[in-house]
PDB file of C-alpha atoms and ligand atoms in Angstrom:
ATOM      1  CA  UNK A 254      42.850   3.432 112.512  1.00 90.00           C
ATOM      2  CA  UNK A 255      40.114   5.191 113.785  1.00 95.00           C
ATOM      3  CA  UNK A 256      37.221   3.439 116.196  1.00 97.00           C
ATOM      4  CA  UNK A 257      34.433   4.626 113.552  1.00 98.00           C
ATOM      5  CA  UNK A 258      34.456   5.583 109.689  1.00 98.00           C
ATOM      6  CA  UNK A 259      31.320   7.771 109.887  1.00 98.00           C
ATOM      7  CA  UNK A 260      30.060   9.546 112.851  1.00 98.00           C
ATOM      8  CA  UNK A 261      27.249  12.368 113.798  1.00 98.00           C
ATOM      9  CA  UNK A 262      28.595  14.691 116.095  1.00 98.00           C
ATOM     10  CA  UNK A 263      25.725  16.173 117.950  1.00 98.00           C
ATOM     11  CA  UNK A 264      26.719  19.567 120.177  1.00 98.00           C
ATOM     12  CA  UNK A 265      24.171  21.334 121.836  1.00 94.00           C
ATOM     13  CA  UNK A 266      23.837  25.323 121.454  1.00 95.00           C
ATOM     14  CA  UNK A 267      23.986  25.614 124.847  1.00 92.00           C
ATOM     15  CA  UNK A 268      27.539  24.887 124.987  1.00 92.00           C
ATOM     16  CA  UNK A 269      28.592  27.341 122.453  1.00 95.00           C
ATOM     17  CA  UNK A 270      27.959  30.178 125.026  1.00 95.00           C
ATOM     18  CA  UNK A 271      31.103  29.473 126.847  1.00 91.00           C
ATOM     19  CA  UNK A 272      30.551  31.346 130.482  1.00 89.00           C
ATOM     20  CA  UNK A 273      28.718  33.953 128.174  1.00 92.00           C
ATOM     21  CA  UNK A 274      24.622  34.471 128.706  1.00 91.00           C
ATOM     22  CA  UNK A 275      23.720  34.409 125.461  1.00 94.00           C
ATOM     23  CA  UNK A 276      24.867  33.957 121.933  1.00 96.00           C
ATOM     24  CA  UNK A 277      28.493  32.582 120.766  1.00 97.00           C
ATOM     25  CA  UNK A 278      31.522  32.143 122.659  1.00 97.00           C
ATOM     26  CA  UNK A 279      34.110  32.922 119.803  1.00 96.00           C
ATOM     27  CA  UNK A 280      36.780  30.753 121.939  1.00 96.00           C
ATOM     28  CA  UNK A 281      34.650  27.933 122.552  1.00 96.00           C
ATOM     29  CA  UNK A 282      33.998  28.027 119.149  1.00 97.00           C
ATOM     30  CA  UNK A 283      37.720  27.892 118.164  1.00 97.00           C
ATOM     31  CA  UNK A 284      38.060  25.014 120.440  1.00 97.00           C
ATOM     32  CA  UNK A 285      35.278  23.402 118.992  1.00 98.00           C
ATOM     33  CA  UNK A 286      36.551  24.059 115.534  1.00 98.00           C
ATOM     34  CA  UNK A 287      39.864  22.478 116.426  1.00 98.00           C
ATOM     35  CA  UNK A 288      38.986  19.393 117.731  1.00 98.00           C
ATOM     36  CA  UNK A 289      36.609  18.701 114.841  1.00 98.00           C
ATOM     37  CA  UNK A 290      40.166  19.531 112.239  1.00 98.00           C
ATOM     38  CA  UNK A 291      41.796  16.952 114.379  1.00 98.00           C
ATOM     39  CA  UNK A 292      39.366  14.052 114.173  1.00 98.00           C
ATOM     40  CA  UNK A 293      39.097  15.008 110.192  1.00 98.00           C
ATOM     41  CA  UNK A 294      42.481  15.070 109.986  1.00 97.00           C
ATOM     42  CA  UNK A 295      42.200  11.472 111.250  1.00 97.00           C
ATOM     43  CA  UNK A 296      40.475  10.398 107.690  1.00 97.00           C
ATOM     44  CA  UNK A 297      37.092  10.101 110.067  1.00 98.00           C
ATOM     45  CA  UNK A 298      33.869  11.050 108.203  1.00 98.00           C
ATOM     46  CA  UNK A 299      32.289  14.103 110.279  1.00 98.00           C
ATOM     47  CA  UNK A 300      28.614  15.220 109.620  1.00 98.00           C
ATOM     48  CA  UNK A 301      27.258  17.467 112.849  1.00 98.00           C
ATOM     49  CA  UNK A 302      24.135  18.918 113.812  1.00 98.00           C
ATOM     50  CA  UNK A 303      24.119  21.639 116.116  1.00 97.00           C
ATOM     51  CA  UNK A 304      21.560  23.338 118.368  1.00 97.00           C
ATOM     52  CA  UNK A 305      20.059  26.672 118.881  1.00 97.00           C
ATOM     53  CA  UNK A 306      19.257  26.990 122.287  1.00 96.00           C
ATOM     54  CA  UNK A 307      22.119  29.546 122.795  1.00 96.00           C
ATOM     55  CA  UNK A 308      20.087  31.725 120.952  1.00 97.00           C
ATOM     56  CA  UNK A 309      16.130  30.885 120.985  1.00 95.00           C
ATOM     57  CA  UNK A 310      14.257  27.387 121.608  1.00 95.00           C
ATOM     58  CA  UNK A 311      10.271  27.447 121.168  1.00 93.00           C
ATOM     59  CA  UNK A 312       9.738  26.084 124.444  1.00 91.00           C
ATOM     60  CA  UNK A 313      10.623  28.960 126.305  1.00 92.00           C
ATOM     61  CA  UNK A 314       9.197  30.955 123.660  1.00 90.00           C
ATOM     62  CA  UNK A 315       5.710  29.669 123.769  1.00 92.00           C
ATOM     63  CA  UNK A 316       6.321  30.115 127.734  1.00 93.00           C
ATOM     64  CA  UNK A 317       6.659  33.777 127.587  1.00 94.00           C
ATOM     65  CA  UNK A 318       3.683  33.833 124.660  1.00 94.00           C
ATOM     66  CA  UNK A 319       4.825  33.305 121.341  1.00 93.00           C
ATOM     67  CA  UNK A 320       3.307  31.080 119.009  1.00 96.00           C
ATOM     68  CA  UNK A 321       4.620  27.273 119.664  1.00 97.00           C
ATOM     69  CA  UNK A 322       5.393  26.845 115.575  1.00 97.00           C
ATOM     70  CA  UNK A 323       6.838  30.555 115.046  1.00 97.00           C
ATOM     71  CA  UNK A 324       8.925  29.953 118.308  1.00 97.00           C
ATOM     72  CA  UNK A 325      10.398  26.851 117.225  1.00 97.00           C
ATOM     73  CA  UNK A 326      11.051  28.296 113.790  1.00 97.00           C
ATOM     74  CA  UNK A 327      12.850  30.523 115.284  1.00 97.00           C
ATOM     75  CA  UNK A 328      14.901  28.129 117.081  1.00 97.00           C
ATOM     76  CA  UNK A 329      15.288  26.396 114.096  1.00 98.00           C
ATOM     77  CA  UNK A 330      17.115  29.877 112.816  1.00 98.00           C
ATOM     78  CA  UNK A 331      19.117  30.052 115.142  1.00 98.00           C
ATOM     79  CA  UNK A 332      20.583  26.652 114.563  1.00 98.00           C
ATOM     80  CA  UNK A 333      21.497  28.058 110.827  1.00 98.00           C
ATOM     81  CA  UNK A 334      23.092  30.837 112.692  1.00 98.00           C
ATOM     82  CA  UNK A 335      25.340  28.225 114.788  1.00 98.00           C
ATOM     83  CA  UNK A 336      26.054  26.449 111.796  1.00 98.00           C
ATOM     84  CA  UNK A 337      27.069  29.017 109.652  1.00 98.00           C
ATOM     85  CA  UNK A 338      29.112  29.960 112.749  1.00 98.00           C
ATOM     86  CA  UNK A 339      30.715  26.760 112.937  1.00 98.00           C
ATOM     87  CA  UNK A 340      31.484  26.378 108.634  1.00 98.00           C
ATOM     88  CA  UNK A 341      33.131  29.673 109.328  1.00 98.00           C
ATOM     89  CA  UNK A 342      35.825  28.523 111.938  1.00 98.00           C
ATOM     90  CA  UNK A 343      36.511  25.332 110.132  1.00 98.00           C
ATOM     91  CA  UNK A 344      37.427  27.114 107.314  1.00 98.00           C
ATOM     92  CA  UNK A 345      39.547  29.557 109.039  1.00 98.00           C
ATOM     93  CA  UNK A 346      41.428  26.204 110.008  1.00 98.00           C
ATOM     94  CA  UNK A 347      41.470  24.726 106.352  1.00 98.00           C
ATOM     95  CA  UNK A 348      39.071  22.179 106.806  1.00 98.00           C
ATOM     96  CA  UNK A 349      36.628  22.293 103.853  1.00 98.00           C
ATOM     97  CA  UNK A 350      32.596  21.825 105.191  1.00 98.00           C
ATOM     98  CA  UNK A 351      29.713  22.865 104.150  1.00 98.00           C
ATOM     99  CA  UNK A 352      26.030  23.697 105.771  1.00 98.00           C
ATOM    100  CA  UNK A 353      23.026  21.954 104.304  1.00 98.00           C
ATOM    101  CA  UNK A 354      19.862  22.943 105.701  1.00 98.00           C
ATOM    102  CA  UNK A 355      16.523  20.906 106.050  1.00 98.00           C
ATOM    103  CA  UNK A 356      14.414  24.294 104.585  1.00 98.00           C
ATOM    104  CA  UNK A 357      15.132  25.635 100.933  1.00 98.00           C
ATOM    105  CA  UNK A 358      17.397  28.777 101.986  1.00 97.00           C
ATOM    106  CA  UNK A 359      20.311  29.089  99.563  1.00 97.00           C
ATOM    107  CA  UNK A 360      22.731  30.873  99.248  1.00 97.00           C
ATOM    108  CA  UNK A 361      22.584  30.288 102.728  1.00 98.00           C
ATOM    109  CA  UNK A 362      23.373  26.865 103.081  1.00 98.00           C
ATOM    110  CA  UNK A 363      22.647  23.606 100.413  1.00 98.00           C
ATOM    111  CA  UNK A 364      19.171  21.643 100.750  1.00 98.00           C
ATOM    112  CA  UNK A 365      19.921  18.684 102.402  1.00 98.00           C
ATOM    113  CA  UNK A 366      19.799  15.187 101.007  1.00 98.00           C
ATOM    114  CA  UNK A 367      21.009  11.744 101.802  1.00 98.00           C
ATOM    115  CA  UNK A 368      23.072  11.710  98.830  1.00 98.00           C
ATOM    116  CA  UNK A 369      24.377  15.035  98.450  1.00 98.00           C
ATOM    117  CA  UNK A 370      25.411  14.563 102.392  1.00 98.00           C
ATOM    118  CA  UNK A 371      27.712  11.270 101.443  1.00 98.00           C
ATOM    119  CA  UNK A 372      28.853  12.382  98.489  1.00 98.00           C
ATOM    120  CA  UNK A 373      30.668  15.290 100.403  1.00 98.00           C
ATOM    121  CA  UNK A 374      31.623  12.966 103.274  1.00 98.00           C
ATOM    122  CA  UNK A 375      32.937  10.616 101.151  1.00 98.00           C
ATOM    123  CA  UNK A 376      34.882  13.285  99.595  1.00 98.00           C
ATOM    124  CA  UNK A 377      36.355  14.310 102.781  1.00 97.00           C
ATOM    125  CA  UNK A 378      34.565  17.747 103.785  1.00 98.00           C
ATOM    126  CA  UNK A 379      32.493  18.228 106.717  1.00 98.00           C
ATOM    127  CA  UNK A 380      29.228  18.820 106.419  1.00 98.00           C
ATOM    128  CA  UNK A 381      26.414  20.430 109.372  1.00 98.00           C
ATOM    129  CA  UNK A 382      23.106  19.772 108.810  1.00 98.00           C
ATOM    130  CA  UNK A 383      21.316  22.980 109.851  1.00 98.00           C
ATOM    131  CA  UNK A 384      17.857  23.896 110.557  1.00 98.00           C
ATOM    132  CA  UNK A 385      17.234  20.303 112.793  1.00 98.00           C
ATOM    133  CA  UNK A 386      14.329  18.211 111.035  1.00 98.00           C
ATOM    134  CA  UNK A 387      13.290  21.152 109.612  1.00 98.00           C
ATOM    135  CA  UNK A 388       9.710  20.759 111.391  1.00 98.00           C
ATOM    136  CA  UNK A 389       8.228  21.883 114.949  1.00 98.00           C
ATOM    137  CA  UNK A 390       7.534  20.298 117.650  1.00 97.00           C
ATOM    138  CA  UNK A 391      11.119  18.414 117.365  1.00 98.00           C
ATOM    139  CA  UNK A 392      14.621  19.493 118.676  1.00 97.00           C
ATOM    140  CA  UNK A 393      18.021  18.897 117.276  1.00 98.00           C
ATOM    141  CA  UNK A 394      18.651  15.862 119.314  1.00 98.00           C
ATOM    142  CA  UNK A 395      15.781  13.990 116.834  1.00 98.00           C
ATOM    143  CA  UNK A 396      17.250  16.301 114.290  1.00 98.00           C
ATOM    144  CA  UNK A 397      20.831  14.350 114.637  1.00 98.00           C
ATOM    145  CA  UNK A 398      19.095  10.717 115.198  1.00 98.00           C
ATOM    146  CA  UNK A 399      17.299  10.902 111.971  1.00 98.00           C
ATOM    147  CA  UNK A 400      20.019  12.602 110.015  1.00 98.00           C
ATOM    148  CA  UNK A 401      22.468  10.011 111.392  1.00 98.00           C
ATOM    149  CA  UNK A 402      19.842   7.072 110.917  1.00 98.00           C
ATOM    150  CA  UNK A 403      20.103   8.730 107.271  1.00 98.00           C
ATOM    151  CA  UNK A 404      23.316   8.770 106.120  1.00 98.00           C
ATOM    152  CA  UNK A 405      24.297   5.278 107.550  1.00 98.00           C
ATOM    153  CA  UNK A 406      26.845   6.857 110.772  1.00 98.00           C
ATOM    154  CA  UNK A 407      28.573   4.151 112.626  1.00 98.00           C
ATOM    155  CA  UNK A 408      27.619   6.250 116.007  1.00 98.00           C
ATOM    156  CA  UNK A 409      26.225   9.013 117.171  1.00 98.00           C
ATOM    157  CA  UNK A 410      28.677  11.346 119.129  1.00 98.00           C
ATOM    158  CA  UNK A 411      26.974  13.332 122.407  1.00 98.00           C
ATOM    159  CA  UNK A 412      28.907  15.970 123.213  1.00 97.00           C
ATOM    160  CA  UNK A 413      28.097  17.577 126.241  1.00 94.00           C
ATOM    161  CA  UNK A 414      29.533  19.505 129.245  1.00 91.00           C
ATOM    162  CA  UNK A 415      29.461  16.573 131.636  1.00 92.00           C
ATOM    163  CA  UNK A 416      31.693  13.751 131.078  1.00 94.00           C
ATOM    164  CA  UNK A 417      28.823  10.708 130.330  1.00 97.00           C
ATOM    165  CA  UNK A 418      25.374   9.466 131.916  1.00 97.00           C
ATOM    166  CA  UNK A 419      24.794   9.195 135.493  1.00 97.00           C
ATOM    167  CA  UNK A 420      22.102   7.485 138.019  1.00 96.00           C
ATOM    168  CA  UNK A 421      21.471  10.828 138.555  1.00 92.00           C
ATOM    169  CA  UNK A 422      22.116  14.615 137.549  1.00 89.00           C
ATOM    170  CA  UNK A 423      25.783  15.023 139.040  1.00 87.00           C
ATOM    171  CA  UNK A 424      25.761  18.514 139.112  1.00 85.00           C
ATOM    172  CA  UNK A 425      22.868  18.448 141.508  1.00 90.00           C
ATOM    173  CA  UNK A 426      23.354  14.655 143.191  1.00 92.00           C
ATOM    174  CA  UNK A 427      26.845  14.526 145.098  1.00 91.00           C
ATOM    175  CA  UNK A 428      26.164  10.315 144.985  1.00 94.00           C
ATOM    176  CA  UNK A 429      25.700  10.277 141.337  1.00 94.00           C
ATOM    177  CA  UNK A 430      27.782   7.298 139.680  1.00 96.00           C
ATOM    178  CA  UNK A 431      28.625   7.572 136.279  1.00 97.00           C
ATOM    179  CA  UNK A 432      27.640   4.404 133.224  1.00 98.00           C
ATOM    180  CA  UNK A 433      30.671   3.565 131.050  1.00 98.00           C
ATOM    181  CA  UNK A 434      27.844   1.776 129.023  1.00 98.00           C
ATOM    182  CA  UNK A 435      23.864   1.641 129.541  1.00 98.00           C
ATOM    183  CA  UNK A 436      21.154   0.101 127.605  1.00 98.00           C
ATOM    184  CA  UNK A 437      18.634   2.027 125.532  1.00 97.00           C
ATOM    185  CA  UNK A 438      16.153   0.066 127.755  1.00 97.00           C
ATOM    186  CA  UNK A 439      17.657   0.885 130.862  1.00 97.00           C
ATOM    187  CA  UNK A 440      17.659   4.457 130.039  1.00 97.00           C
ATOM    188  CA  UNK A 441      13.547   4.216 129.740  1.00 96.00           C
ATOM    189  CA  UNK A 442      13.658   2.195 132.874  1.00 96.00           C
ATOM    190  CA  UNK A 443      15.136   4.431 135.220  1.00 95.00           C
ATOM    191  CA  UNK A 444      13.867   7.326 133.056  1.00 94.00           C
ATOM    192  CA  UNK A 445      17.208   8.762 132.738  1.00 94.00           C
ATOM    193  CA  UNK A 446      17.367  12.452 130.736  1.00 90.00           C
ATOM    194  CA  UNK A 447      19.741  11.214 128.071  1.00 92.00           C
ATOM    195  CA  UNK A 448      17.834  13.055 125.205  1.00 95.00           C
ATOM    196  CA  UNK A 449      14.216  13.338 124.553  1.00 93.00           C
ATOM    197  CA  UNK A 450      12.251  10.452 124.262  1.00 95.00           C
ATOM    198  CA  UNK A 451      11.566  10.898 120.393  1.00 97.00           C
ATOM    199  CA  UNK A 452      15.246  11.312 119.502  1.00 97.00           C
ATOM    200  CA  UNK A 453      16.288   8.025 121.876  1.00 97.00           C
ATOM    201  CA  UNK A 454      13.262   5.871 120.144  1.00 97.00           C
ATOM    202  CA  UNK A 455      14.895   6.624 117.026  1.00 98.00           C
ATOM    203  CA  UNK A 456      18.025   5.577 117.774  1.00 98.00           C
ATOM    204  CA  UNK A 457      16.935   2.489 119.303  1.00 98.00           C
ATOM    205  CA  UNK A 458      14.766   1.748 116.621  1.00 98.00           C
ATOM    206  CA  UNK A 459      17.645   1.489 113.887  1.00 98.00           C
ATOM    207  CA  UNK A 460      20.431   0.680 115.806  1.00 98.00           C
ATOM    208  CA  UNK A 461      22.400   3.812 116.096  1.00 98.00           C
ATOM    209  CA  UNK A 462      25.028   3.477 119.175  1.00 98.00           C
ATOM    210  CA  UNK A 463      25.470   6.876 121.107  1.00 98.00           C
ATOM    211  CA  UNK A 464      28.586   7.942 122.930  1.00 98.00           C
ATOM    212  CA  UNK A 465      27.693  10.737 125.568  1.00 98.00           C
ATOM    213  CA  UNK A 466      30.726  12.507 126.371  1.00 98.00           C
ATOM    214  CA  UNK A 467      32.607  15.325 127.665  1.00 97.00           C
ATOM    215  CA  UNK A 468      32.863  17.844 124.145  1.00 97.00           C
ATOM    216  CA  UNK A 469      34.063  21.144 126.566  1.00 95.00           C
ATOM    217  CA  UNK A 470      37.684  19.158 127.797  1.00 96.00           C
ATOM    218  CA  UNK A 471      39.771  19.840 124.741  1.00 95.00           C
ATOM    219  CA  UNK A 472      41.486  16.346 122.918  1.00 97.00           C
ATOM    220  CA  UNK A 473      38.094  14.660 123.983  1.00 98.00           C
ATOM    221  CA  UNK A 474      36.976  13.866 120.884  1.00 98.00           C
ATOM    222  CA  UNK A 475      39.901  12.864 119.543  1.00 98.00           C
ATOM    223  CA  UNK A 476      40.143   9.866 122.408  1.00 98.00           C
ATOM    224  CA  UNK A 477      36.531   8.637 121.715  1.00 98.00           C
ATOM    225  CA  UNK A 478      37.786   8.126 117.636  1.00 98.00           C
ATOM    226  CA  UNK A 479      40.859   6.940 119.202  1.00 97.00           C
ATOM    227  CA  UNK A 480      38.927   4.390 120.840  1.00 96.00           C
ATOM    228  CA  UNK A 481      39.874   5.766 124.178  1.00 96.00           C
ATOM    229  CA  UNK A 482      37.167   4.397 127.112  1.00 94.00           C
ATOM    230  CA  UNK A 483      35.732   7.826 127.512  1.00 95.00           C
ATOM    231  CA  UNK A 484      32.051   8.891 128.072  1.00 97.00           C
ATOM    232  CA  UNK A 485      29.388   6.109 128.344  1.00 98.00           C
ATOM    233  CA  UNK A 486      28.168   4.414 125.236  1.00 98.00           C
ATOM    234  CA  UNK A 487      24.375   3.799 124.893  1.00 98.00           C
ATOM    235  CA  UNK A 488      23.916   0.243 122.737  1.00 97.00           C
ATOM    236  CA  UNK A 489      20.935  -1.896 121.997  1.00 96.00           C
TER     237      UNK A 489
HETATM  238  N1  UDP B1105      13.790  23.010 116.574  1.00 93.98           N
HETATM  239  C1  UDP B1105      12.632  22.570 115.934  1.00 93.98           C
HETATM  240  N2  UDP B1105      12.707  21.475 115.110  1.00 93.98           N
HETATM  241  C2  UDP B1105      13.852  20.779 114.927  1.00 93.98           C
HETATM  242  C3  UDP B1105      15.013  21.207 115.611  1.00 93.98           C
HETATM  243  C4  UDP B1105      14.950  22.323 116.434  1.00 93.98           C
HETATM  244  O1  UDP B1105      11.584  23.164 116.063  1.00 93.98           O
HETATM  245  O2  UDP B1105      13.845  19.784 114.167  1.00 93.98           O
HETATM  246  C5  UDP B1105      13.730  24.248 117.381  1.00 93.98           C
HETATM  247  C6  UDP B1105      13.141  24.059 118.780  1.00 93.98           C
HETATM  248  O3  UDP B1105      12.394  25.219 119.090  1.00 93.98           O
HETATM  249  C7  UDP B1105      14.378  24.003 119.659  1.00 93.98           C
HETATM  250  C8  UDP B1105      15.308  24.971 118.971  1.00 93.98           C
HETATM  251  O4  UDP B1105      15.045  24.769 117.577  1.00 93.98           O
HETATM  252  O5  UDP B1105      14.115  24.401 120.973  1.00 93.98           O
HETATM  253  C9  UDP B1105      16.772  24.802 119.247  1.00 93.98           C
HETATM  254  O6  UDP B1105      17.153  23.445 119.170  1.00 93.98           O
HETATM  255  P1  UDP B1105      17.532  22.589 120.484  1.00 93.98           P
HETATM  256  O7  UDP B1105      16.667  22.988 121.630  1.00 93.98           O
HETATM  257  O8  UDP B1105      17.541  21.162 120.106  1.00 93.98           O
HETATM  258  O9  UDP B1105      19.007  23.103 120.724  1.00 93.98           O
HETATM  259  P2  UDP B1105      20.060  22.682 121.850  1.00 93.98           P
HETATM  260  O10 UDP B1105      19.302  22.286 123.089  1.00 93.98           O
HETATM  261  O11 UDP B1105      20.843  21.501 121.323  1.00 93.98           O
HETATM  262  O12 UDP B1105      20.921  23.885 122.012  1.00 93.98           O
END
C-alpha cells in the first residue's frame, strides 16, 4: 500500500535544465517522466505543478526592465511550456495525463477546476496544473499549495536537487545538518528558505504536510510513496 492516496508533486523548472543553461533537459525529463509512471503505476493519485524558471521568472525580468505583470506572465508561459513538456513524456511511457491550465487557453491545455481535476485523478490519469495561480505577483510554489489545498492531497511532494531542509544552505555551509522533520513554525523561526512565505502560510493554514526531497536521484520518489524515511517532512 502506498504511504499517501493523493499527492501534489511540486518540481521546480529549474531542475528540468539538467547541467544545461537554459531550457529542457530531454533526459532529465525522461527521468522525471519515469519515476512519475512508477509511483502511478503504484495506484497513487498524481496531480503536479511545475515551474518556469528554466525558461523566464518575472523577477529577473522586472530586474533587467520589463514590466513586473508582463514578466511574470511570461513566466507563467513558460510553465505551460514545461507542462506540455512533461504530458508529452508521460505519454510516450503510456501513462495517460492531462494539462489543465489556470488561464482559458484550449486546445492548449483544459481550464482547471476542482472537480474536473478529481474526476481525472480518480480515474487514474495524471493531471499538471499549468500556468501556477494563474495571477502575478505569485510563483508556482503558492501555485502547488493552493492547488493541493484544492483538491484535498494527502501531502505535498518537494522535489528538489538537495536531499531535504537544512540549518543552513548545504551547498554553501560545510556544517549544515539536515531535518528528517521540522515544524512549519520552526521554519519561520529560524527563517529557513523552504518556499516563499505565501506558499508555506498556505500550507500551514490548512494543514497540508510537505515532504522536501531529493527528485534528481532516480527511485526517490518511489521510496517517499513507499514510505521510505527520505527527505524531511514539514508538519503542523
Ligand atoms: N508565476 C506567476 N504566478 C504564478 C506562478 C508563476 O506570476 O501563480 C510566474 C513568476 O514570474 C515566476 C515564474 O512564473 O517567477 C516561474 O515560476 P517559478 O519561479 O515558481 O518557477 P520555479 O522556480 O519552480 O522554476
Amino acid at each position: 500500500m502506498p504511504k499517501y492516496k493523493r499527492i501534489l508533486l511540486k518540481l521546480s523548472g529549474e531542475s528540468l535544465m539538467g547541467s544545461q543553461e537554459y531550457g529542457i533537459d530531454q533526459q532529465r525529463l525522461q527521468e522525471y517522466a519515469s519515476q512519475i509512471k512508477e509511483i502511478a503505476q503504484m495506484g497513487v493519485q498524481v496531480a503536479i505543478v511545475i515551474g518556469g524558471g528554466n525558461i523566464f521568472r518575472g523577477l529577473s525580468g522586472a530586474a533587467k526592465g520589463f514590466d513586473r505583470v508582463k514578466g511574470d506572465q511570461m513566466g507563467i508561459l513558460a510553465t505551460v511550456i514545461n507542462s506540455l513538456a512533461l504530458n508529452s513524456a508521460l505519454q510516450a511511457l503510456d501513462i495517460k495525463s492531462k494539462v489543465l491550465t489556470a488561464i482559458r487557453m484550449e486546445p492548449v491545455g483544459e481550464f482547471y477546476s476542482k472537480d474536473k481535476a478529481v474526476e481525472l485523478l480518480e480515474k487514474g490519469e495524471v493531471v499538471i496544473f499549468s500556468a501556477g495561480t494563474g495571477n502575478p505577483y505569485f510563483t508556482t510554489d503558492t501555485g502547488s499549495s493552493l492547488r493541493g489545498i484544492e483538491i484535498e492531497a494527502d501531502v505535498m511532494l518537494k522535489g528538489t536537487r538537495v536531499d531535504g531542509i537544512y540549518t543552513a544552505d548545504p551547498e554553501k555551509d560545510p556544517s549544515a545538518e539536515k531535518f528528517d522533520s521540522i515544524s512549519f513554525d520552526e521554519i519561520y523561526n529560524r527563517g529557513l528558505k523552504v518556499m516563499d512565505l505565501t506558499a508555506t502560510t498556505m500550507c500551514k493554514e490548512n494543514n497540508l504536510p510537505i515532504v522536501v526531497f531529493n527528485m534528481d536521484e532516480t527511485g526517490n520518489l518511489k521510496k517517499v510513496l513507499s514510505g521510505e524515511k527520505i527527505g524531511t517532512l514539514v508538519h503542523l
